[in-house]
Coordinates of C-alpha atoms and ligand atoms in Angstrom, one line a residue:
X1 CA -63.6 -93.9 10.9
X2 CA -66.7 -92.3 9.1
X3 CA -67.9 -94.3 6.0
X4 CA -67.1 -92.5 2.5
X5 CA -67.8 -93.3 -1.1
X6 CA -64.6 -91.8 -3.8
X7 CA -65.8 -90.6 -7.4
X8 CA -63.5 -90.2 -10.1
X9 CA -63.6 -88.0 -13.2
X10 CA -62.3 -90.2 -15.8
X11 CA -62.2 -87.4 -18.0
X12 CA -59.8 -85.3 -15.8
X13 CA -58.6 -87.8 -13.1
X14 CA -60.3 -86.0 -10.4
X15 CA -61.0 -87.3 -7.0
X16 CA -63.8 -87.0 -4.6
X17 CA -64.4 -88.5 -1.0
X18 CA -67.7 -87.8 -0.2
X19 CA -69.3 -88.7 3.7
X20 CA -71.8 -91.8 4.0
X21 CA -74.7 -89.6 6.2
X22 CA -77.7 -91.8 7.2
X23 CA -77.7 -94.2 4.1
X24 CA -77.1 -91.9 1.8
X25 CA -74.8 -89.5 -0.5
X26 CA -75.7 -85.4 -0.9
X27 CA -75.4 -84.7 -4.0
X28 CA -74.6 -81.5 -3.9
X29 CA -70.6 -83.0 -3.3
X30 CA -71.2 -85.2 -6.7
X31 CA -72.2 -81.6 -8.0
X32 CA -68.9 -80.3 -7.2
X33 CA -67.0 -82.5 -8.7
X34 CA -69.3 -83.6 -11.7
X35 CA -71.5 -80.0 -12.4
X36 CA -74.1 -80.8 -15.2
X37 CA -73.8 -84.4 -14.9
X38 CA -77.1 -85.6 -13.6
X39 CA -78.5 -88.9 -12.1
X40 CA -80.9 -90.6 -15.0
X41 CA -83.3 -92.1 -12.1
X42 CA -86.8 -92.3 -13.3
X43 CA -89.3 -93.0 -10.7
X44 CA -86.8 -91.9 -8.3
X45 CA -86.0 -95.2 -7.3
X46 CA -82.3 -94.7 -6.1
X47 CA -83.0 -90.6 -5.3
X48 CA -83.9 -89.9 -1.5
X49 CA -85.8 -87.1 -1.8
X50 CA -85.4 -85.5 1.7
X51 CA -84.5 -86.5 5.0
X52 CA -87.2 -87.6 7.5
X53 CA -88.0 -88.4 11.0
X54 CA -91.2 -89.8 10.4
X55 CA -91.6 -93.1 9.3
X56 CA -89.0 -96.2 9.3
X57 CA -89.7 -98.6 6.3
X58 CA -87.1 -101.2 5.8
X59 CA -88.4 -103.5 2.7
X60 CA -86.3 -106.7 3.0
X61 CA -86.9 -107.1 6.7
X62 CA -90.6 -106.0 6.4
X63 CA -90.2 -103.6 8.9
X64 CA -92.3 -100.6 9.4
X65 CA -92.6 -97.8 12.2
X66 CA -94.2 -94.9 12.7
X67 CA -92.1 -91.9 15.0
X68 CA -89.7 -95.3 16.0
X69 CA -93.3 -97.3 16.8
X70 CA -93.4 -101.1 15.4
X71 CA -96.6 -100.9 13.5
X72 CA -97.8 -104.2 14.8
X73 CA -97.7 -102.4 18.3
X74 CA -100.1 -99.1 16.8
X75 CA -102.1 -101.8 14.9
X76 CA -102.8 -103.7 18.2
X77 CA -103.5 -101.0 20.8
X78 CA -103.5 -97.5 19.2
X79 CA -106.4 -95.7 17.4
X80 CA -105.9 -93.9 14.3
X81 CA -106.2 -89.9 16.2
X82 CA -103.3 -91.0 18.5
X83 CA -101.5 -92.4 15.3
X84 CA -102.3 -89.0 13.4
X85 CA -100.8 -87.4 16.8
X86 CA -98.0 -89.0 16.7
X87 CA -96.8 -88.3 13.3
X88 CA -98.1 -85.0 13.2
X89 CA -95.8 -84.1 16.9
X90 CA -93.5 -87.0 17.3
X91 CA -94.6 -87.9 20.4
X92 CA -97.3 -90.1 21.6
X93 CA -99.9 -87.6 23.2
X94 CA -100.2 -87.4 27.3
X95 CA -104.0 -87.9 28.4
X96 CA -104.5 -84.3 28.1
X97 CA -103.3 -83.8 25.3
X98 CA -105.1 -86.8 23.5
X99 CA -108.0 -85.2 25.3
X100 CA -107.8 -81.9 23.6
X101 CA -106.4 -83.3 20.2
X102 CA -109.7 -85.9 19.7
X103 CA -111.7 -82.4 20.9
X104 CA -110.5 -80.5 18.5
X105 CA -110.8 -82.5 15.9
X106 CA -114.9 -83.5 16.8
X107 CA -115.3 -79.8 16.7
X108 CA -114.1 -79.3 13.4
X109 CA -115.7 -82.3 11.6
X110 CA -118.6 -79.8 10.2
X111 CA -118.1 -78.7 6.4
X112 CA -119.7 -75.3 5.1
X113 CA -123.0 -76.0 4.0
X114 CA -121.7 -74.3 0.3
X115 CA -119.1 -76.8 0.3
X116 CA -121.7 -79.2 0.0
X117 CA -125.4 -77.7 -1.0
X118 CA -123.4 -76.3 -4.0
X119 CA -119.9 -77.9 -4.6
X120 CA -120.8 -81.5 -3.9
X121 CA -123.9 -81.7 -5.0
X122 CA -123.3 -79.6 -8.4
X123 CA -121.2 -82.9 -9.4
X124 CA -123.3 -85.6 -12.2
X125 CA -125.2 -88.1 -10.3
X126 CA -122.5 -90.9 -11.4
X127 CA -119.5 -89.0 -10.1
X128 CA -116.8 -91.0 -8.9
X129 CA -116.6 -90.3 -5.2
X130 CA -112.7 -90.3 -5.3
X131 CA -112.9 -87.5 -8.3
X132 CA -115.1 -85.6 -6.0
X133 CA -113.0 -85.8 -3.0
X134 CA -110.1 -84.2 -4.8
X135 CA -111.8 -81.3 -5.8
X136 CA -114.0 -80.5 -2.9
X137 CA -110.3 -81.1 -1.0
X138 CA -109.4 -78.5 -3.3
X139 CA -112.1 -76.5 -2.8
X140 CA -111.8 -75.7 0.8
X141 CA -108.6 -73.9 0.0
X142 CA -111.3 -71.2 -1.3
X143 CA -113.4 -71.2 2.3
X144 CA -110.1 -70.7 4.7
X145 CA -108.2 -67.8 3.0
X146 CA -105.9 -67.9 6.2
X147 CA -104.5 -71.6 5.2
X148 CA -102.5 -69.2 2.8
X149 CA -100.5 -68.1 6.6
X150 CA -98.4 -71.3 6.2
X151 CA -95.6 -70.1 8.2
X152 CA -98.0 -68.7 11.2
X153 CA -97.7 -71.7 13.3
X154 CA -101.1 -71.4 14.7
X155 CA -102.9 -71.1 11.1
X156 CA -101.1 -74.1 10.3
X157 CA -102.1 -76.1 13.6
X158 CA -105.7 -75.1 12.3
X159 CA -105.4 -76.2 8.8
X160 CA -104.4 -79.4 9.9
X161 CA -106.6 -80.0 11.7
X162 CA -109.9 -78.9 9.6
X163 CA -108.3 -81.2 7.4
X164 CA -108.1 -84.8 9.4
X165 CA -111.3 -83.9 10.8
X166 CA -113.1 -83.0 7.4
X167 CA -111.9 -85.5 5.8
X168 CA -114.5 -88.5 6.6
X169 CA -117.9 -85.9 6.1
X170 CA -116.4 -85.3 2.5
X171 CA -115.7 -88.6 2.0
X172 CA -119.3 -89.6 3.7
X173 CA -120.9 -86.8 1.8
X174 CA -119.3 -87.8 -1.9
X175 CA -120.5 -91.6 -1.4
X176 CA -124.2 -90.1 0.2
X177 CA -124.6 -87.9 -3.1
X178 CA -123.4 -91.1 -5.2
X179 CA -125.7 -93.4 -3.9
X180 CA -128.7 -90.6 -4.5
X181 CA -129.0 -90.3 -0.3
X182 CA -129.3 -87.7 1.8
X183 CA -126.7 -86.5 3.7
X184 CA -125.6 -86.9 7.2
X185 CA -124.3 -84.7 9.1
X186 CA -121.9 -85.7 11.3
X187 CA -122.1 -86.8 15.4
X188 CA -120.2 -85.3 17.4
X189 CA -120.7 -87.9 20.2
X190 CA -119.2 -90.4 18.7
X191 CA -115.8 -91.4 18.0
X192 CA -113.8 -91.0 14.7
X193 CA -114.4 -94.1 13.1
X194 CA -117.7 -94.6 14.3
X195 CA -118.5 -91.0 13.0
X196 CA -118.0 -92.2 9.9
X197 CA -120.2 -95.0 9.5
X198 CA -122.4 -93.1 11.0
X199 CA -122.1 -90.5 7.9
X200 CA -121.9 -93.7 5.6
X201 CA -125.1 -95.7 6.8
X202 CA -127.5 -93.5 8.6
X203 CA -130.9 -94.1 7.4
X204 CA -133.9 -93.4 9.4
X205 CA -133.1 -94.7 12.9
X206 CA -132.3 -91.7 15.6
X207 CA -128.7 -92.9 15.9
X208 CA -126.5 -95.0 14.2
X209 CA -124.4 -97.7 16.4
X210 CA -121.9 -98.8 14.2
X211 CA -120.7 -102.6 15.1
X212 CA -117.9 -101.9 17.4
X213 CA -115.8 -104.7 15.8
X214 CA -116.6 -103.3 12.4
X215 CA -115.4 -100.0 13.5
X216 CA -112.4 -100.9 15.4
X217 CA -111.4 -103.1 12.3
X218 CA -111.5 -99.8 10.4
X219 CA -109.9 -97.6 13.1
X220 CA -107.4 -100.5 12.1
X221 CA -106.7 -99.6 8.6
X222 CA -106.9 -96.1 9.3
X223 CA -103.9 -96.6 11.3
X224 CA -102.1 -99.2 8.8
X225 CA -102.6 -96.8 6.0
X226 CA -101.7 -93.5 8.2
X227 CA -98.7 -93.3 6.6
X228 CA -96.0 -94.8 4.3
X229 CA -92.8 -92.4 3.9
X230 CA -92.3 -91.4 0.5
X231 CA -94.7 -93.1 -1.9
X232 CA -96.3 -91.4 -5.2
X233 CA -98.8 -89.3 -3.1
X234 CA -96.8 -87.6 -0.1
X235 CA -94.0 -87.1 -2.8
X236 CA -97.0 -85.2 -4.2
X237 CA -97.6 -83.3 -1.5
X238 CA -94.4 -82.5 -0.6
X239 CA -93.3 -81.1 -4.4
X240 CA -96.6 -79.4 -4.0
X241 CA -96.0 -78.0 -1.2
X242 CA -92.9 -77.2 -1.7
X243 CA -94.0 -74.2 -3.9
X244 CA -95.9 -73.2 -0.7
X245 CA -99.3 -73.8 -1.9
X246 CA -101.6 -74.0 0.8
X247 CA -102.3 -77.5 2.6
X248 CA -105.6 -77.9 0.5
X249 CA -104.3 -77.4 -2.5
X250 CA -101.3 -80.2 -1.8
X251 CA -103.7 -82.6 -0.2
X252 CA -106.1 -82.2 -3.1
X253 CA -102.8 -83.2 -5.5
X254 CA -101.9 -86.0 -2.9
X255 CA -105.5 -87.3 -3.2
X256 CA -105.5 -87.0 -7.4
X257 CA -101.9 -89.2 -6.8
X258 CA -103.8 -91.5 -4.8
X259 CA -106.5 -91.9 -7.0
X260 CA -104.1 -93.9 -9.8
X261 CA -104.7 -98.0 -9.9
X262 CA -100.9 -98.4 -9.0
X263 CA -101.5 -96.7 -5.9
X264 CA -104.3 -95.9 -3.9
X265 CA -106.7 -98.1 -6.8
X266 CA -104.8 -101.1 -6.2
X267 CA -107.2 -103.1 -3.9
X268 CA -110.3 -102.2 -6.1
X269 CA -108.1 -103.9 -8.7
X270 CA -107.8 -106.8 -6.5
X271 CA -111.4 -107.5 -6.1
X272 CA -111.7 -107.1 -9.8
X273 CA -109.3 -109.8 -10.7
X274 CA -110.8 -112.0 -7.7
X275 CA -113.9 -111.4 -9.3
X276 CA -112.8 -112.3 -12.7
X277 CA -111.3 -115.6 -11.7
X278 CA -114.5 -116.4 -10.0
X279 CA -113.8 -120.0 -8.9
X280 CA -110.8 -122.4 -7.3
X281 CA -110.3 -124.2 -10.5
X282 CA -109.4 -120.8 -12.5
X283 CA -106.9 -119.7 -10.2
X284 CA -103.6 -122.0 -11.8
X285 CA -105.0 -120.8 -15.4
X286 CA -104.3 -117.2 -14.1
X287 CA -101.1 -117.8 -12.4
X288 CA -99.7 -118.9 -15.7
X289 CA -101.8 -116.3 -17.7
X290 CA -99.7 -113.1 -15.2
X291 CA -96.4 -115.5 -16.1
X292 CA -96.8 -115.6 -20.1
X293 CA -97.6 -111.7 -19.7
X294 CA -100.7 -112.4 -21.3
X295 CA -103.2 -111.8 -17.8
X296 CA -101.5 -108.7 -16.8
X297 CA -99.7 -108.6 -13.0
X298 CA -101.2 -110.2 -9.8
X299 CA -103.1 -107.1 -8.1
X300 CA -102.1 -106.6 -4.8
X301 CA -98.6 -108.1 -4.9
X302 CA -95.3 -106.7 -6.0
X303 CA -94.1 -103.6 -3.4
X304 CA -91.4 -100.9 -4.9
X305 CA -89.9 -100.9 -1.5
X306 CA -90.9 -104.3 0.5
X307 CA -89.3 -107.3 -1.0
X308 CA -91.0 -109.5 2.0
X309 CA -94.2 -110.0 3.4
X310 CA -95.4 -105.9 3.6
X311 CA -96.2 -106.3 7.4
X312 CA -99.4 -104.2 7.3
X313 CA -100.4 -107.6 4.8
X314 CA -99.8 -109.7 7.9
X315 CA -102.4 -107.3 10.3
X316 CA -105.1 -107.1 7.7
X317 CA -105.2 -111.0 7.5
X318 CA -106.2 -111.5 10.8
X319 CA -108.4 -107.9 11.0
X320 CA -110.2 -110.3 8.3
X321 CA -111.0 -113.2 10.0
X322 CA -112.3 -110.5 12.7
X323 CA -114.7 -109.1 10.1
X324 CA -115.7 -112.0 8.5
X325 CA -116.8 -113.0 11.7
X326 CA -119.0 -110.5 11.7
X327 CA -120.2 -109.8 8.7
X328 CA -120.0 -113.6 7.5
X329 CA -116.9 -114.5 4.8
X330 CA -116.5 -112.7 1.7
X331 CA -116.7 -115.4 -0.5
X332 CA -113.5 -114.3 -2.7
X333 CA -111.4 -114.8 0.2
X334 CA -110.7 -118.5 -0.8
X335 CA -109.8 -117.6 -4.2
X336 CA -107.5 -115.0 -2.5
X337 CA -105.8 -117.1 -0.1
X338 CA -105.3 -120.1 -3.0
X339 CA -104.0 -116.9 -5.1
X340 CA -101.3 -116.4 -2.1
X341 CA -100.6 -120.0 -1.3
X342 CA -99.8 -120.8 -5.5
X343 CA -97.8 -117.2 -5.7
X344 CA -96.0 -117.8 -2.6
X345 CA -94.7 -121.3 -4.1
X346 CA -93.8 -120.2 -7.2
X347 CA -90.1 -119.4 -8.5
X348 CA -91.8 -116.9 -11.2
X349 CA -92.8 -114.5 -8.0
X350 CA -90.4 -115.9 -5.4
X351 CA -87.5 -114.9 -7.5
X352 CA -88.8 -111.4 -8.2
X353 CA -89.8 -111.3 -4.6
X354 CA -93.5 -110.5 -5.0
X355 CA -95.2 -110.7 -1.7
X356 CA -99.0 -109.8 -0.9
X357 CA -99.0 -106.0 0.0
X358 CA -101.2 -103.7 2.0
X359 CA -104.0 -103.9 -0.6
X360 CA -104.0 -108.1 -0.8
X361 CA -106.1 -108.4 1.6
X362 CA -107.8 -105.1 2.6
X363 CA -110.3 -104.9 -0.2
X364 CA -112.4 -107.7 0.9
X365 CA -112.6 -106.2 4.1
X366 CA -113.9 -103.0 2.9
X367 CA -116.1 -104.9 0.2
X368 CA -117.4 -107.6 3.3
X369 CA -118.4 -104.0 5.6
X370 CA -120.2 -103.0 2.7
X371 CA -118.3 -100.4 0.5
X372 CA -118.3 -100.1 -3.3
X373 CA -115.3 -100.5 -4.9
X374 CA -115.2 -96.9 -5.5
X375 CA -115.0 -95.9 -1.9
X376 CA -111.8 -97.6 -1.3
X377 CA -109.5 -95.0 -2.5
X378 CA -111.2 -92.6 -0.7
X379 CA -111.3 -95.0 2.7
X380 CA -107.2 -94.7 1.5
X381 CA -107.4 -91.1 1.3
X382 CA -108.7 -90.3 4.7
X383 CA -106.2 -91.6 7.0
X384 CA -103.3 -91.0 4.9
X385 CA -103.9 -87.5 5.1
X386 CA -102.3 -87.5 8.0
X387 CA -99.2 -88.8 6.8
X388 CA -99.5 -86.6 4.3
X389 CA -99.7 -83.6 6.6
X390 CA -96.9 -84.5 9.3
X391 CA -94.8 -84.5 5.7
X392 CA -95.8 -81.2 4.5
X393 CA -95.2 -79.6 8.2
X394 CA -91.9 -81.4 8.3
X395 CA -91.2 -80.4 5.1
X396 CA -92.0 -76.7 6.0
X397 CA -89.7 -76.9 9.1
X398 CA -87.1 -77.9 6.7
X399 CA -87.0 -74.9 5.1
X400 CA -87.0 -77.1 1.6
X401 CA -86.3 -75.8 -1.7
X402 CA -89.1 -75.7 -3.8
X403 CA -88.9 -78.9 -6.0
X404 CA -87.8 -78.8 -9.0
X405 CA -86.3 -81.9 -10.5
X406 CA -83.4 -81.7 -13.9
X407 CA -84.0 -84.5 -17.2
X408 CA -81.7 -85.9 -19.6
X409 CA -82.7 -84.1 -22.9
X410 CA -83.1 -86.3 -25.4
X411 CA -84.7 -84.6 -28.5
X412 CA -84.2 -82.9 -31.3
X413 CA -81.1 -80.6 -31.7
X414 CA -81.5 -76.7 -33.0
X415 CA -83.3 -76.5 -36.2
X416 CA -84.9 -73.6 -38.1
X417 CA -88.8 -73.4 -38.0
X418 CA -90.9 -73.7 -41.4
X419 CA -93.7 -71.9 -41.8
X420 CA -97.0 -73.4 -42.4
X421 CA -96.8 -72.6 -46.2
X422 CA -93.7 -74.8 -46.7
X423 CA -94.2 -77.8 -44.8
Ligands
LIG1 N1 -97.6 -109.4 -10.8 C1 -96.7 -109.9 -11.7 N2 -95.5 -109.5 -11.9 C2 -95.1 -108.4 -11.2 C3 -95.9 -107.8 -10.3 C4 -97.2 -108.3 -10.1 N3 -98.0 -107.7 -9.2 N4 -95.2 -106.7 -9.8 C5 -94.0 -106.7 -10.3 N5 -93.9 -107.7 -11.2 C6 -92.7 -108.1 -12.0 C7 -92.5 -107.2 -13.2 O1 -93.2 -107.7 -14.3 C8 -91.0 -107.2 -13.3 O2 -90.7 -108.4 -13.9 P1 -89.4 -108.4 -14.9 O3 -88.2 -108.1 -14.1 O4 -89.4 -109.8 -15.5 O5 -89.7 -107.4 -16.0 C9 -90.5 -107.3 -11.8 O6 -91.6 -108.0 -11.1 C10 -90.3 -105.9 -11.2 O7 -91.4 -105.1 -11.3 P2 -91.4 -103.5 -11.4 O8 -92.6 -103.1 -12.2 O9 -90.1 -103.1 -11.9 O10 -91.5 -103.1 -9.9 P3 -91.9 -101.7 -9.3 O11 -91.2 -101.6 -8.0 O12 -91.7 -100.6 -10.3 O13 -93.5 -101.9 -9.1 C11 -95.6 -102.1 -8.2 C12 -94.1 -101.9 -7.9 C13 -96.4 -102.0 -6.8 C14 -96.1 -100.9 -9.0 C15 -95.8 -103.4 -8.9 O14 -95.4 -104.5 -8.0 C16 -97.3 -103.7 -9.2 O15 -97.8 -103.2 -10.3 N6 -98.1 -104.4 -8.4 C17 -99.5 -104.6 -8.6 C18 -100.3 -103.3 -8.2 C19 -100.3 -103.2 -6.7 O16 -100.6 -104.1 -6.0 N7 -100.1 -102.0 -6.2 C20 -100.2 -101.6 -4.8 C21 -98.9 -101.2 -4.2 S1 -98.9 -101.1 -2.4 C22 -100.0 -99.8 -2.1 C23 -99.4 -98.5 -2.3 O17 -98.2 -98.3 -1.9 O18 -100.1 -97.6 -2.7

């Protein structure tokens, strides 16, 4: 027999069966029976927003797949284009196809020079390269007046892919113009990742061989941070886009969601508080200090959906030990793993089921290869833009409504204005 839930109406007695459907309820049965009654669910933490064939999270087993994937098994032996693939189609790509998908997206890795002769570099020397990201993001909604065609599947195809491939030379380009250096453009001989540091690094030598470890290790992260379901920023593009902006203008509002420190900012605040506690002995002190209330929360633990070990957490611990090899230890890692060992025993985060999440551990990576702290969002923002993406085009498919969320009023009732004079 299929599962059901029954509401009453205490008010009138009324009955309603409605169908269990993939873990959840439609509430547009609770409608019928209860019109103008809404759910009060701030932060939609009990709403499912849409349905989705993309990614399978489940928090208390600390499982996560992409397209039906184990993300252990992408991690391992997948690179981030075949990931981006795969969300974007739902299908690992054949040989040919991965062929022509990592062509195409080489070939579009250019930006218009306006983008960055004038946009880019119009910003104040100390820009934050995140804040410049969303609007040059934003900005290329302006240079490809057909991304406007969002139902012309072929414009779409485009879009997309302009976008994944653009991503890194912005995000090169808004570090370059940061650190007063000149630009670089990008080489189309060289891989995805590797592309990228070349865009990053490049100084006077001919070519820039990135450390294949190095870049594998980021190829890595790219892939661990490709996508995620519905967190703050692909709920961003998706209410974005469901007013059928064009791609640009949603990505640019899923990068300004990314941008916040309870998302995408969270492993710069890790290295911040690692900093801050700066030796072995202070790491009990600040335990108790984020217990009391008085040192604020433990960065990079705590997951609104994981309440286990985030298994992304797991793969960037040992991507670490890779790194470190190469680029010798980040010297906060001890106070990090002490941090973990301490929080892990400890009823005050073991009852609240506070594991280490993506961002734990990923930080000191990105800090060890050489990154400022401001980069990470935007080393965030680049693979996830994928995600992103295979969201917005699924969303599109769905023919969605246009979001458009009710509230609980709570204000003042009906009065009579005053004017000026008689207040
Ligand atoms: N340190 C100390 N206490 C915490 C922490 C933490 N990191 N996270 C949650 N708590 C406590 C919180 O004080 C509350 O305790 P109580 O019930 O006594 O009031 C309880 O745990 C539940 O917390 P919550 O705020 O209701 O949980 P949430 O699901 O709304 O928040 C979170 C999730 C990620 C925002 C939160 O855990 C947090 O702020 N973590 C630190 C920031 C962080 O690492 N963010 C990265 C998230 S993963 C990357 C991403 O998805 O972008």
């Amino acid at each position: 027999m299929a599962e059901s839930i029954t509401i009453t109406d205490n008010r009138t007695g009324e009955s309603l069966e409605i169908p269990l459907e993939n873990g959840g309820v439609a509430a547009s049965q609770w409608t019928k029976l209860l019109p103008g009654i809404w759910f009060d669910d701030p932060g939609f933490v009990s709403t499912a927003a849409c349905e989705s064939a993309i990614t399978y999270l489940d928090g208390d087993a600390g499982i996560l797949r992409y397209r039906g994937y184990p993300i252990e098994q992408l991690a391992e032996q997948s690179t981030y284009l075949e990931v981006a693939y795969l969300l974007l189609n739902g299908e690992l790509p054949t040989p040919a196809a991965y062929e022509a998908w990592e062509r195409e997206i080489t070939l579009h890795t250019f930006i218009h020079e306006n983008v960055r002769k004038r946009f880019l570099e119009g910003f104040h020397y100390d820009a934050h390269p995140m804040g410049m990201l969303v609007s040059a993001v934003a900005a290329l909604s302006t240079f490809y007046l057909d991304a406007k065609d969002i139902f012309d599947i072929e414009s779409r195809k485009k879009q997309i892919i302009r976008l994944i491939a653009k991503m890194p030379t912005l995000a090169a380009a808004a570090h370059r113009f940061s650190m007063g250096m000149p630009f670089v453009y990008p080489d189309n001989s060289l891989k995805f990742a590797p592309n990228f540091l070349s865009m990053m690094w490049k100084v006077a030598e001919p070519r820039f061989e990135a450390d294949p470890v190095l870049a594998r290790a980021l190829d890595t992260l790219f892939i661990l941070h490709a996508d995620h379901e519905q967190n703050c920023s692909t709920t961003a593009m998706r209410v974005v886009g469901s007013s059928h902006a064009d791609p640009y203008s949603a990505t640019a509002a899923a990068t300004a969601a990314l941008y916040g420190p309870r998302h995408g900012g969270a492993n710069e605040a890790v290295i911040r508080m690692l900093t801050e506690i700066g030796s072995l002995d202070n790491v009990e002190p600040f335990i108790a200090s984020v217990k009391e209330g008085s040192g604020g929360r433990l960065q990079g633990f705590g997951h609104r959906v994981y309440k286990s070990y985030d298994p992304r957490a797991k793969i960037i611990k040992r991507t670490a030990d890779e790194v470190f090899a190469v680029t010798g230890k980040n010297p906060l890692l001890d106070i990090a793993l002490k941090l973990e060992e301490i929080a892990l025993s400890d009823d005050y985060f073991v009852s609240r089921k506070l594991y280490p999440n993506v961002d734990f551990y990923s930080g000191l990576i990105y800090q060890a290869m050489g990154f400022p702290l401001e980069m990470f969002p935007v080393l965030f923002a680049i693979p996830r833009t994928a995600g992103w993406l295979a969201h917005w085009q699924e969303m599109l498919d769905q023919d969605s409504k246009i979001a458009r969320p009710r509230q609980l009023y709570i204000g003042a009732g009906s009065r009579d204005y005053v004017p000026l004079g008689g207040r």
